[in-house]
Amino acid sequence: MAEHRPNPRSASGARSALRTAVVWDVLQTELAGIAGTARVVDLGGGTGGFAVRVAELGHQVTVVDPSSDALAALDRRAADADVVGRVRGVQGDASDLPRLVADGVVDASMDVVLCHGVLEVVDDPGGALAAMAAVLRPDGLLSVLVANRLAAVVARALAGHFDQARTLLGASPVDAAEEGDAGTRGPRRYTRDEAVALLREHGFDLRTVHGVRVFTDLVPSPLTEPGAQAALLALERTAADVPELAAVAAQLHLLARRG
Ligand SMILES: C[S@@+](CC[C@H](N)C(=O)[O-])C[C@H]1O[C@@H](n2cnc3c(N)ncnc32)[C@H](O)[C@@H]1O
């Protein structure tokens, strides 16, 4: 079987480990608590970075993504990892979920839904969350990873773009995505409170919020000191749990249960 875990000895592997370690730690723990084979939907799962790793644990994963290129890469990754029978790609976006359920392509009693890096780009985040709730069984698990607006504020301030930082600080997630001044346009971003409120509005009971990449994007790269990558990874794992630090992490990872 090919090795799909980030290889921390290579520069790209080290960056990938820093991006995924905290989310993967949390997910693995949750998946271990599910008896038997979990049925998982990875909405916007792309090329399967998470989906294939989940399938390697023995679970059954359906990736729903609008990109045919991403789904082709997913198939190749699944074949390399020898999990073809446990990962399937379905072309569609968040708004297609109800139709996929009606057509019997996706079951309406999933154990887990992953939604990583997707609420930033969908047309209607609330609609997407409602559609995800509709495919989860009661008490099913939702894993959401979103960009943190406060991290973008810090990044712009450190780069000397003080007006942009102040504008972004005062923006709502929608303003930041669609109406912001020059320099604030881009994917939708959420503060911790906004992301938590959005999940609660759509019937999810929040379990945990972790910060992902609290320091990684702020330290100069590449890290050349021996052991520095490993030490930064250890620091990220510890910092992820500290609410004050998580509040300014590059991304927020939220785990919630369908109420
Ligand atoms: C930033 S990537 C995240 C990929 C993957 N979830 C991950 O964490 O590595 C965003 C993904 O969302 C997909 N996407 C874009 N618009 C979408 C939509 N409306 N519904 C579902 N997925 C969408 C893209 O094709 C892409 O694969």
PDB file of C-alpha atoms and ligand atoms in Angstrom:
ATOM      1  CA  MET A   1       0.000   0.000   0.000  1.00  0.00           C
ATOM      2  CA  ALA A   2       1.313   3.465  -0.856  1.00  0.00           C
ATOM      3  CA  GLU A   3       2.044   5.842   1.993  1.00  0.00           C
ATOM      4  CA  HIS A   4      -0.494   8.713   2.093  1.00  0.00           C
ATOM      5  CA  ARG A   5       0.368  10.258   5.400  1.00  0.00           C
ATOM      6  CA  PRO A   6       2.393  13.452   5.087  1.00  0.00           C
ATOM      7  CA  ASN A   7       6.097  12.600   5.198  1.00  0.00           C
ATOM      8  CA  PRO A   8       7.418  15.080   7.789  1.00  0.00           C
ATOM      9  CA  ARG A   9      10.953  14.724   6.357  1.00  0.00           C
ATOM     10  CA  SER A  10      10.019  16.487   3.110  1.00  0.00           C
ATOM     11  CA  ALA A  11       9.237  20.227   3.097  1.00  0.00           C
ATOM     12  CA  SER A  12       5.797  19.702   1.528  1.00  0.00           C
ATOM     13  CA  GLY A  13       5.091  16.789   3.875  1.00  0.00           C
ATOM     14  CA  ALA A  14       6.005  18.915   6.873  1.00  0.00           C
ATOM     15  CA  ARG A  15       3.683  21.723   5.701  1.00  0.00           C
ATOM     16  CA  SER A  16       0.929  19.205   5.085  1.00  0.00           C
ATOM     17  CA  ALA A  17       1.393  17.679   8.545  1.00  0.00           C
ATOM     18  CA  LEU A  18       1.145  21.153  10.081  1.00  0.00           C
ATOM     19  CA  ARG A  19      -2.079  21.771   8.140  1.00  0.00           C
ATOM     20  CA  THR A  20      -3.808  18.514   8.965  1.00  0.00           C
ATOM     21  CA  ALA A  21      -2.426  17.143  12.257  1.00  0.00           C
ATOM     22  CA  VAL A  22      -4.837  18.800  14.670  1.00  0.00           C
ATOM     23  CA  VAL A  23      -7.928  18.003  12.579  1.00  0.00           C
ATOM     24  CA  TRP A  24      -6.781  14.456  12.004  1.00  0.00           C
ATOM     25  CA  ASP A  25      -6.063  13.878  15.728  1.00  0.00           C
ATOM     26  CA  VAL A  26      -9.576  14.993  16.632  1.00  0.00           C
ATOM     27  CA  LEU A  27     -11.246  13.045  13.821  1.00  0.00           C
ATOM     28  CA  GLN A  28      -9.378   9.835  14.495  1.00  0.00           C
ATOM     29  CA  THR A  29     -10.456   9.915  18.137  1.00  0.00           C
ATOM     30  CA  GLU A  30     -14.087  10.431  17.157  1.00  0.00           C
ATOM     31  CA  LEU A  31     -14.014   7.711  14.491  1.00  0.00           C
ATOM     32  CA  ALA A  32     -12.507   5.283  16.976  1.00  0.00           C
ATOM     33  CA  GLY A  33     -15.600   5.792  19.139  1.00  0.00           C
ATOM     34  CA  ILE A  34     -17.957   4.589  16.380  1.00  0.00           C
ATOM     35  CA  ALA A  35     -18.665   0.873  16.566  1.00  0.00           C
ATOM     36  CA  GLY A  36     -18.028  -0.903  13.253  1.00  0.00           C
ATOM     37  CA  THR A  37     -17.770   0.786   9.886  1.00  0.00           C
ATOM     38  CA  ALA A  38     -18.715   4.445   9.892  1.00  0.00           C
ATOM     39  CA  ARG A  39     -20.561   5.809   6.859  1.00  0.00           C
ATOM     40  CA  VAL A  40     -19.051   9.148   5.988  1.00  0.00           C
ATOM     41  CA  VAL A  41     -19.872  11.937   3.508  1.00  0.00           C
ATOM     42  CA  ASP A  42     -17.027  14.314   2.693  1.00  0.00           C
ATOM     43  CA  LEU A  43     -18.713  17.366   1.157  1.00  0.00           C
ATOM     44  CA  GLY A  44     -16.228  19.232  -1.015  1.00  0.00           C
ATOM     45  CA  GLY A  45     -13.751  16.498  -0.224  1.00  0.00           C
ATOM     46  CA  GLY A  46     -11.726  17.388  -3.312  1.00  0.00           C
ATOM     47  CA  THR A  47      -8.843  15.074  -4.089  1.00  0.00           C
ATOM     48  CA  GLY A  48      -9.484  12.994  -0.985  1.00  0.00           C
ATOM     49  CA  GLY A  49      -6.758  14.100   1.394  1.00  0.00           C
ATOM     50  CA  PHE A  50      -9.010  13.224   4.325  1.00  0.00           C
ATOM     51  CA  ALA A  51     -11.390  10.799   2.646  1.00  0.00           C
ATOM     52  CA  VAL A  52      -8.684   8.304   1.742  1.00  0.00           C
ATOM     53  CA  ARG A  53      -7.189   8.392   5.216  1.00  0.00           C
ATOM     54  CA  VAL A  54     -10.637   7.787   6.719  1.00  0.00           C
ATOM     55  CA  ALA A  55     -11.157   4.861   4.312  1.00  0.00           C
ATOM     56  CA  GLU A  56      -7.775   3.455   5.310  1.00  0.00           C
ATOM     57  CA  LEU A  57      -9.197   3.112   8.829  1.00  0.00           C
ATOM     58  CA  GLY A  58     -11.862   0.816   7.354  1.00  0.00           C
ATOM     59  CA  HIS A  59     -14.709   3.305   6.997  1.00  0.00           C
ATOM     60  CA  GLN A  60     -16.910   3.889   3.953  1.00  0.00           C
ATOM     61  CA  VAL A  61     -16.591   7.365   2.434  1.00  0.00           C
ATOM     62  CA  THR A  62     -18.592   9.207  -0.235  1.00  0.00           C
ATOM     63  CA  VAL A  63     -16.932  12.375  -1.533  1.00  0.00           C
ATOM     64  CA  VAL A  64     -19.386  14.874  -3.029  1.00  0.00           C
ATOM     65  CA  ASP A  65     -17.545  17.538  -5.007  1.00  0.00           C
ATOM     66  CA  PRO A  66     -18.350  19.607  -8.116  1.00  0.00           C
ATOM     67  CA  SER A  67     -14.851  19.290  -9.598  1.00  0.00           C
ATOM     68  CA  SER A  68     -14.391  16.405 -12.030  1.00  0.00           C
ATOM     69  CA  ASP A  69     -10.611  16.948 -11.913  1.00  0.00           C
ATOM     70  CA  ALA A  70     -10.601  16.626  -8.136  1.00  0.00           C
ATOM     71  CA  LEU A  71     -12.716  13.466  -8.324  1.00  0.00           C
ATOM     72  CA  ALA A  72     -10.327  11.937 -10.878  1.00  0.00           C
ATOM     73  CA  ALA A  73      -7.422  12.656  -8.523  1.00  0.00           C
ATOM     74  CA  LEU A  74      -9.459  11.146  -5.689  1.00  0.00           C
ATOM     75  CA  ASP A  75      -9.876   7.919  -7.680  1.00  0.00           C
ATOM     76  CA  ARG A  76      -6.121   7.734  -8.298  1.00  0.00           C
ATOM     77  CA  ARG A  77      -5.339   8.392  -4.643  1.00  0.00           C
ATOM     78  CA  ALA A  78      -7.845   5.752  -3.532  1.00  0.00           C
ATOM     79  CA  ALA A  79      -6.340   3.222  -5.970  1.00  0.00           C
ATOM     80  CA  ASP A  80      -2.804   3.968  -4.720  1.00  0.00           C
ATOM     81  CA  ALA A  81      -3.983   3.413  -1.167  1.00  0.00           C
ATOM     82  CA  ASP A  82      -5.853   0.236  -2.084  1.00  0.00           C
ATOM     83  CA  VAL A  83      -9.179   1.521  -0.738  1.00  0.00           C
ATOM     84  CA  VAL A  84     -11.139   1.754  -4.004  1.00  0.00           C
ATOM     85  CA  GLY A  85     -14.018  -0.245  -2.553  1.00  0.00           C
ATOM     86  CA  ARG A  86     -14.353   2.097   0.397  1.00  0.00           C
ATOM     87  CA  VAL A  87     -14.181   5.504  -1.335  1.00  0.00           C
ATOM     88  CA  ARG A  88     -16.494   6.745  -4.007  1.00  0.00           C
ATOM     89  CA  GLY A  89     -16.674  10.131  -5.679  1.00  0.00           C
ATOM     90  CA  VAL A  90     -19.984  11.707  -6.653  1.00  0.00           C
ATOM     91  CA  GLN A  91     -20.062  14.871  -8.724  1.00  0.00           C
ATOM     92  CA  GLY A  92     -22.253  17.512  -7.151  1.00  0.00           C
ATOM     93  CA  ASP A  93     -22.244  20.459  -4.826  1.00  0.00           C
ATOM     94  CA  ALA A  94     -23.831  21.245  -1.508  1.00  0.00           C
ATOM     95  CA  SER A  95     -27.138  22.220  -3.108  1.00  0.00           C
ATOM     96  CA  ASP A  96     -27.292  18.802  -4.823  1.00  0.00           C
ATOM     97  CA  LEU A  97     -27.325  16.858  -1.542  1.00  0.00           C
ATOM     98  CA  PRO A  98     -31.141  16.707  -1.236  1.00  0.00           C
ATOM     99  CA  ARG A  99     -31.396  15.411  -4.832  1.00  0.00           C
ATOM    100  CA  LEU A 100     -28.650  12.849  -4.199  1.00  0.00           C
ATOM    101  CA  VAL A 101     -30.610  11.634  -1.177  1.00  0.00           C
ATOM    102  CA  ALA A 102     -33.898  11.556  -3.129  1.00  0.00           C
ATOM    103  CA  ASP A 103     -32.175   9.560  -5.910  1.00  0.00           C
ATOM    104  CA  GLY A 104     -30.750   7.112  -3.370  1.00  0.00           C
ATOM    105  CA  VAL A 105     -27.157   8.036  -4.273  1.00  0.00           C
ATOM    106  CA  VAL A 106     -26.479   9.252  -0.726  1.00  0.00           C
ATOM    107  CA  ASP A 107     -28.137   7.738   2.297  1.00  0.00           C
ATOM    108  CA  ALA A 108     -29.956   9.999   4.777  1.00  0.00           C
ATOM    109  CA  SER A 109     -28.538   8.336   7.894  1.00  0.00           C
ATOM    110  CA  MET A 110     -24.806   8.976   7.694  1.00  0.00           C
ATOM    111  CA  ASP A 111     -22.649   8.677  10.807  1.00  0.00           C
ATOM    112  CA  VAL A 112     -20.260  11.483   9.885  1.00  0.00           C
ATOM    113  CA  VAL A 113     -20.181  14.471   7.524  1.00  0.00           C
ATOM    114  CA  LEU A 114     -16.916  16.269   6.813  1.00  0.00           C
ATOM    115  CA  CYS A 115     -17.084  19.839   5.520  1.00  0.00           C
ATOM    116  CA  HIS A 116     -13.527  21.123   5.360  1.00  0.00           C
ATOM    117  CA  GLY A 117     -12.717  24.351   3.562  1.00  0.00           C
ATOM    118  CA  VAL A 118     -16.150  24.493   1.955  1.00  0.00           C
ATOM    119  CA  LEU A 119     -18.401  26.899   3.901  1.00  0.00           C
ATOM    120  CA  GLU A 120     -16.026  29.609   2.655  1.00  0.00           C
ATOM    121  CA  VAL A 121     -16.980  29.006  -0.975  1.00  0.00           C
ATOM    122  CA  VAL A 122     -20.564  27.724  -1.157  1.00  0.00           C
ATOM    123  CA  ASP A 123     -23.259  30.174  -2.269  1.00  0.00           C
ATOM    124  CA  ASP A 124     -25.404  29.524   0.774  1.00  0.00           C
ATOM    125  CA  PRO A 125     -23.586  28.272   3.902  1.00  0.00           C
ATOM    126  CA  GLY A 126     -26.822  27.995   5.885  1.00  0.00           C
ATOM    127  CA  GLY A 127     -28.438  25.943   3.129  1.00  0.00           C
ATOM    128  CA  ALA A 128     -25.366  23.725   2.967  1.00  0.00           C
ATOM    129  CA  LEU A 129     -25.518  23.096   6.718  1.00  0.00           C
ATOM    130  CA  ALA A 130     -29.231  22.282   6.516  1.00  0.00           C
ATOM    131  CA  ALA A 131     -28.483  19.820   3.698  1.00  0.00           C
ATOM    132  CA  MET A 132     -25.710  18.219   5.755  1.00  0.00           C
ATOM    133  CA  ALA A 133     -28.023  17.915   8.761  1.00  0.00           C
ATOM    134  CA  ALA A 134     -30.505  16.143   6.495  1.00  0.00           C
ATOM    135  CA  VAL A 135     -28.028  13.395   5.556  1.00  0.00           C
ATOM    136  CA  LEU A 136     -26.857  12.777   9.141  1.00  0.00           C
ATOM    137  CA  ARG A 137     -28.523  10.368  11.501  1.00  0.00           C
ATOM    138  CA  PRO A 138     -29.646  11.894  14.830  1.00  0.00           C
ATOM    139  CA  ASP A 139     -26.500  12.437  16.930  1.00  0.00           C
ATOM    140  CA  GLY A 140     -24.376  12.007  13.786  1.00  0.00           C
ATOM    141  CA  LEU A 141     -21.093  13.891  13.753  1.00  0.00           C
ATOM    142  CA  LEU A 142     -20.308  17.031  11.750  1.00  0.00           C
ATOM    143  CA  SER A 143     -16.694  18.117  11.268  1.00  0.00           C
ATOM    144  CA  VAL A 144     -16.316  21.660   9.930  1.00  0.00           C
ATOM    145  CA  LEU A 145     -13.076  23.430   9.074  1.00  0.00           C
ATOM    146  CA  VAL A 146     -13.323  27.135   8.223  1.00  0.00           C
ATOM    147  CA  ALA A 147     -10.989  30.051   7.632  1.00  0.00           C
ATOM    148  CA  ASN A 148     -10.732  32.373  10.623  1.00  0.00           C
ATOM    149  CA  ARG A 149     -11.307  36.033   9.862  1.00  0.00           C
ATOM    150  CA  LEU A 150      -9.292  37.198  12.884  1.00  0.00           C
ATOM    151  CA  ALA A 151      -6.216  35.374  11.571  1.00  0.00           C
ATOM    152  CA  ALA A 152      -6.568  37.297   8.314  1.00  0.00           C
ATOM    153  CA  VAL A 153      -6.806  40.534  10.338  1.00  0.00           C
ATOM    154  CA  VAL A 154      -3.561  39.690  12.157  1.00  0.00           C
ATOM    155  CA  ALA A 155      -1.830  38.717   8.894  1.00  0.00           C
ATOM    156  CA  ARG A 156      -2.795  41.979   7.197  1.00  0.00           C
ATOM    157  CA  ALA A 157      -1.732  44.057  10.197  1.00  0.00           C
ATOM    158  CA  LEU A 158       1.660  42.288  10.353  1.00  0.00           C
ATOM    159  CA  ALA A 159       2.110  42.998   6.648  1.00  0.00           C
ATOM    160  CA  GLY A 160       1.496  46.711   7.302  1.00  0.00           C
ATOM    161  CA  HIS A 161      -1.968  46.782   5.674  1.00  0.00           C
ATOM    162  CA  PHE A 162      -3.593  48.444   8.656  1.00  0.00           C
ATOM    163  CA  ASP A 163      -6.672  49.841   6.881  1.00  0.00           C
ATOM    164  CA  GLN A 164      -7.434  46.468   5.326  1.00  0.00           C
ATOM    165  CA  ALA A 165      -7.001  44.807   8.738  1.00  0.00           C
ATOM    166  CA  ARG A 166      -9.433  47.262  10.334  1.00  0.00           C
ATOM    167  CA  THR A 167     -11.969  46.822   7.519  1.00  0.00           C
ATOM    168  CA  LEU A 168     -11.776  43.058   7.779  1.00  0.00           C
ATOM    169  CA  LEU A 169     -12.107  43.233  11.553  1.00  0.00           C
ATOM    170  CA  GLY A 170     -15.412  45.056  11.204  1.00  0.00           C
ATOM    171  CA  ALA A 171     -16.734  42.917   8.344  1.00  0.00           C
ATOM    172  CA  SER A 172     -19.332  40.186   8.550  1.00  0.00           C
ATOM    173  CA  PRO A 173     -18.499  36.850   6.849  1.00  0.00           C
ATOM    174  CA  VAL A 174     -20.666  37.917   3.912  1.00  0.00           C
ATOM    175  CA  ASP A 175     -19.077  41.388   3.643  1.00  0.00           C
ATOM    176  CA  ALA A 176     -15.644  39.811   3.668  1.00  0.00           C
ATOM    177  CA  ALA A 177     -16.601  37.465   0.863  1.00  0.00           C
ATOM    178  CA  GLU A 178     -18.580  39.754  -1.364  1.00  0.00           C
ATOM    179  CA  GLU A 179     -18.475  43.412  -0.525  1.00  0.00           C
ATOM    180  CA  GLY A 180     -15.247  44.187   1.243  1.00  0.00           C
ATOM    181  CA  ASP A 181     -12.889  46.933   0.210  1.00  0.00           C
ATOM    182  CA  ALA A 182      -9.883  46.080  -1.937  1.00  0.00           C
ATOM    183  CA  GLY A 183      -7.780  43.578  -0.073  1.00  0.00           C
ATOM    184  CA  THR A 184     -10.612  42.121   1.935  1.00  0.00           C
ATOM    185  CA  ARG A 185     -12.327  40.249  -0.899  1.00  0.00           C
ATOM    186  CA  GLY A 186     -11.778  36.544  -0.942  1.00  0.00           C
ATOM    187  CA  PRO A 187     -13.264  33.457   0.556  1.00  0.00           C
ATOM    188  CA  ARG A 188     -15.782  33.904   3.305  1.00  0.00           C
ATOM    189  CA  ARG A 189     -14.171  33.832   6.768  1.00  0.00           C
ATOM    190  CA  TYR A 190     -15.645  33.351  10.224  1.00  0.00           C
ATOM    191  CA  THR A 191     -14.751  34.288  13.755  1.00  0.00           C
ATOM    192  CA  ARG A 192     -15.148  31.542  16.325  1.00  0.00           C
ATOM    193  CA  ASP A 193     -18.443  33.014  17.598  1.00  0.00           C
ATOM    194  CA  GLU A 194     -19.852  33.401  14.078  1.00  0.00           C
ATOM    195  CA  ALA A 195     -19.019  29.812  13.146  1.00  0.00           C
ATOM    196  CA  VAL A 196     -20.459  28.459  16.395  1.00  0.00           C
ATOM    197  CA  ALA A 197     -23.645  30.515  15.954  1.00  0.00           C
ATOM    198  CA  LEU A 198     -24.064  29.312  12.359  1.00  0.00           C
ATOM    199  CA  LEU A 199     -23.858  25.650  13.386  1.00  0.00           C
ATOM    200  CA  ARG A 200     -26.267  26.174  16.286  1.00  0.00           C
ATOM    201  CA  GLU A 201     -28.748  27.996  14.027  1.00  0.00           C
ATOM    202  CA  HIS A 202     -28.900  24.871  11.886  1.00  0.00           C
ATOM    203  CA  GLY A 203     -29.626  22.455  14.704  1.00  0.00           C
ATOM    204  CA  PHE A 204     -26.128  21.264  15.604  1.00  0.00           C
ATOM    205  CA  ASP A 205     -24.946  20.805  19.193  1.00  0.00           C
ATOM    206  CA  LEU A 206     -21.383  22.020  19.448  1.00  0.00           C
ATOM    207  CA  ARG A 207     -18.839  19.616  20.953  1.00  0.00           C
ATOM    208  CA  THR A 208     -15.409  21.204  20.473  1.00  0.00           C
ATOM    209  CA  VAL A 209     -13.608  24.026  18.693  1.00  0.00           C
ATOM    210  CA  HIS A 210      -9.900  23.731  17.957  1.00  0.00           C
ATOM    211  CA  GLY A 211      -7.492  26.209  16.439  1.00  0.00           C
ATOM    212  CA  VAL A 212      -5.574  24.992  13.404  1.00  0.00           C
ATOM    213  CA  ARG A 213      -2.278  26.699  12.477  1.00  0.00           C
ATOM    214  CA  VAL A 214      -2.085  29.100  15.407  1.00  0.00           C
ATOM    215  CA  PHE A 215       1.587  29.904  14.726  1.00  0.00           C
ATOM    216  CA  THR A 216       2.526  28.125  11.502  1.00  0.00           C
ATOM    217  CA  ASP A 217       1.552  30.957   9.153  1.00  0.00           C
ATOM    218  CA  LEU A 218       3.284  33.545  11.338  1.00  0.00           C
ATOM    219  CA  VAL A 219       6.742  31.994  11.623  1.00  0.00           C
ATOM    220  CA  PRO A 220       9.314  32.518   8.880  1.00  0.00           C
ATOM    221  CA  SER A 221       9.700  29.533   6.577  1.00  0.00           C
ATOM    222  CA  PRO A 222      11.418  27.315   5.763  1.00  0.00           C
ATOM    223  CA  LEU A 223      12.391  26.214   9.246  1.00  0.00           C
ATOM    224  CA  THR A 224      15.970  25.069   9.002  1.00  0.00           C
ATOM    225  CA  GLU A 225      16.902  24.493  12.662  1.00  0.00           C
ATOM    226  CA  PRO A 226      17.106  20.755  13.372  1.00  0.00           C
ATOM    227  CA  GLY A 227      13.946  19.622  15.106  1.00  0.00           C
ATOM    228  CA  ALA A 228      12.143  22.918  14.551  1.00  0.00           C
ATOM    229  CA  GLN A 229       9.344  21.423  12.390  1.00  0.00           C
ATOM    230  CA  ALA A 230       8.628  18.728  14.953  1.00  0.00           C
ATOM    231  CA  ALA A 231       8.687  21.265  17.783  1.00  0.00           C
ATOM    232  CA  LEU A 232       6.292  23.561  15.887  1.00  0.00           C
ATOM    233  CA  LEU A 233       3.947  20.640  15.245  1.00  0.00           C
ATOM    234  CA  ALA A 234       4.001  19.751  18.962  1.00  0.00           C
ATOM    235  CA  LEU A 235       3.324  23.397  19.803  1.00  0.00           C
ATOM    236  CA  GLU A 236       0.387  23.521  17.370  1.00  0.00           C
ATOM    237  CA  ARG A 237      -1.116  20.396  18.920  1.00  0.00           C
ATOM    238  CA  THR A 238      -0.926  21.959  22.382  1.00  0.00           C
ATOM    239  CA  ALA A 239      -2.074  25.435  21.307  1.00  0.00           C
ATOM    240  CA  ALA A 240      -5.088  24.045  19.430  1.00  0.00           C
ATOM    241  CA  ASP A 241      -6.845  23.477  22.743  1.00  0.00           C
ATOM    242  CA  VAL A 242      -6.220  26.940  24.203  1.00  0.00           C
ATOM    243  CA  PRO A 243      -9.307  29.044  23.394  1.00  0.00           C
ATOM    244  CA  GLU A 244      -7.465  32.383  23.469  1.00  0.00           C
ATOM    245  CA  LEU A 245      -4.936  31.102  20.912  1.00  0.00           C
ATOM    246  CA  ALA A 246      -7.500  29.187  18.855  1.00  0.00           C
ATOM    247  CA  ALA A 247      -9.392  32.483  18.447  1.00  0.00           C
ATOM    248  CA  VAL A 248      -6.598  33.755  16.142  1.00  0.00           C
ATOM    249  CA  ALA A 249      -5.619  30.464  14.457  1.00  0.00           C
ATOM    250  CA  ALA A 250      -5.650  30.430  10.652  1.00  0.00           C
ATOM    251  CA  GLN A 251      -8.517  27.942  10.684  1.00  0.00           C
ATOM    252  CA  LEU A 252     -11.149  26.814  13.156  1.00  0.00           C
ATOM    253  CA  HIS A 253     -12.101  23.163  13.452  1.00  0.00           C
ATOM    254  CA  LEU A 254     -15.570  22.619  14.887  1.00  0.00           C
ATOM    255  CA  LEU A 255     -17.069  19.284  15.859  1.00  0.00           C
ATOM    256  CA  ALA A 256     -20.799  19.115  16.404  1.00  0.00           C
ATOM    257  CA  ARG A 257     -23.573  16.567  16.728  1.00  0.00           C
ATOM    258  CA  ARG A 258     -26.856  16.690  14.865  1.00  0.00           C
ATOM    259  CA  GLY A 259     -29.431  17.614  17.496  1.00  0.00           C
TER     260      GLY A 259
HETATM  261  C1  LIG B   1     -10.379  24.259  -0.246  1.00  0.00           C
HETATM  262  S1  LIG B   1     -10.915  22.835  -1.094  1.00  0.00           S
HETATM  263  C2  LIG B   1     -11.044  21.722   0.277  1.00  0.00           C
HETATM  264  C3  LIG B   1     -10.853  20.301  -0.127  1.00  0.00           C
HETATM  265  C4  LIG B   1     -10.905  19.301   1.018  1.00  0.00           C
HETATM  266  N1  LIG B   1     -12.173  19.358   1.730  1.00  0.00           N
HETATM  267  C5  LIG B   1      -9.752  19.480   1.963  1.00  0.00           C
HETATM  268  O1  LIG B   1      -9.965  19.824   3.115  1.00  0.00           O
HETATM  269  O2  LIG B   1      -8.609  19.261   1.543  1.00  0.00           O
HETATM  270  C6  LIG B   1     -12.612  23.223  -1.449  1.00  0.00           C
HETATM  271  C7  LIG B   1     -13.343  22.132  -2.169  1.00  0.00           C
HETATM  272  O3  LIG B   1     -14.717  22.490  -2.227  1.00  0.00           O
HETATM  273  C8  LIG B   1     -15.220  22.146  -3.490  1.00  0.00           C
HETATM  274  N2  LIG B   1     -16.398  22.998  -3.729  1.00  0.00           N
HETATM  275  C9  LIG B   1     -16.472  24.201  -4.337  1.00  0.00           C
HETATM  276  N3  LIG B   1     -17.737  24.649  -4.353  1.00  0.00           N
HETATM  277  C10 LIG B   1     -18.492  23.698  -3.729  1.00  0.00           C
HETATM  278  C11 LIG B   1     -19.883  23.577  -3.438  1.00  0.00           C
HETATM  279  N4  LIG B   1     -20.751  24.529  -3.783  1.00  0.00           N
HETATM  280  N5  LIG B   1     -20.303  22.457  -2.792  1.00  0.00           N
HETATM  281  C12 LIG B   1     -19.417  21.497  -2.432  1.00  0.00           C
HETATM  282  N6  LIG B   1     -18.086  21.567  -2.677  1.00  0.00           N
HETATM  283  C13 LIG B   1     -17.638  22.648  -3.323  1.00  0.00           C
HETATM  284  C14 LIG B   1     -14.060  22.381  -4.440  1.00  0.00           C
HETATM  285  O4  LIG B   1     -14.209  21.663  -5.649  1.00  0.00           O
HETATM  286  C15 LIG B   1     -12.885  21.897  -3.592  1.00  0.00           C
HETATM  287  O5  LIG B   1     -12.632  20.532  -3.794  1.00  0.00           O
END
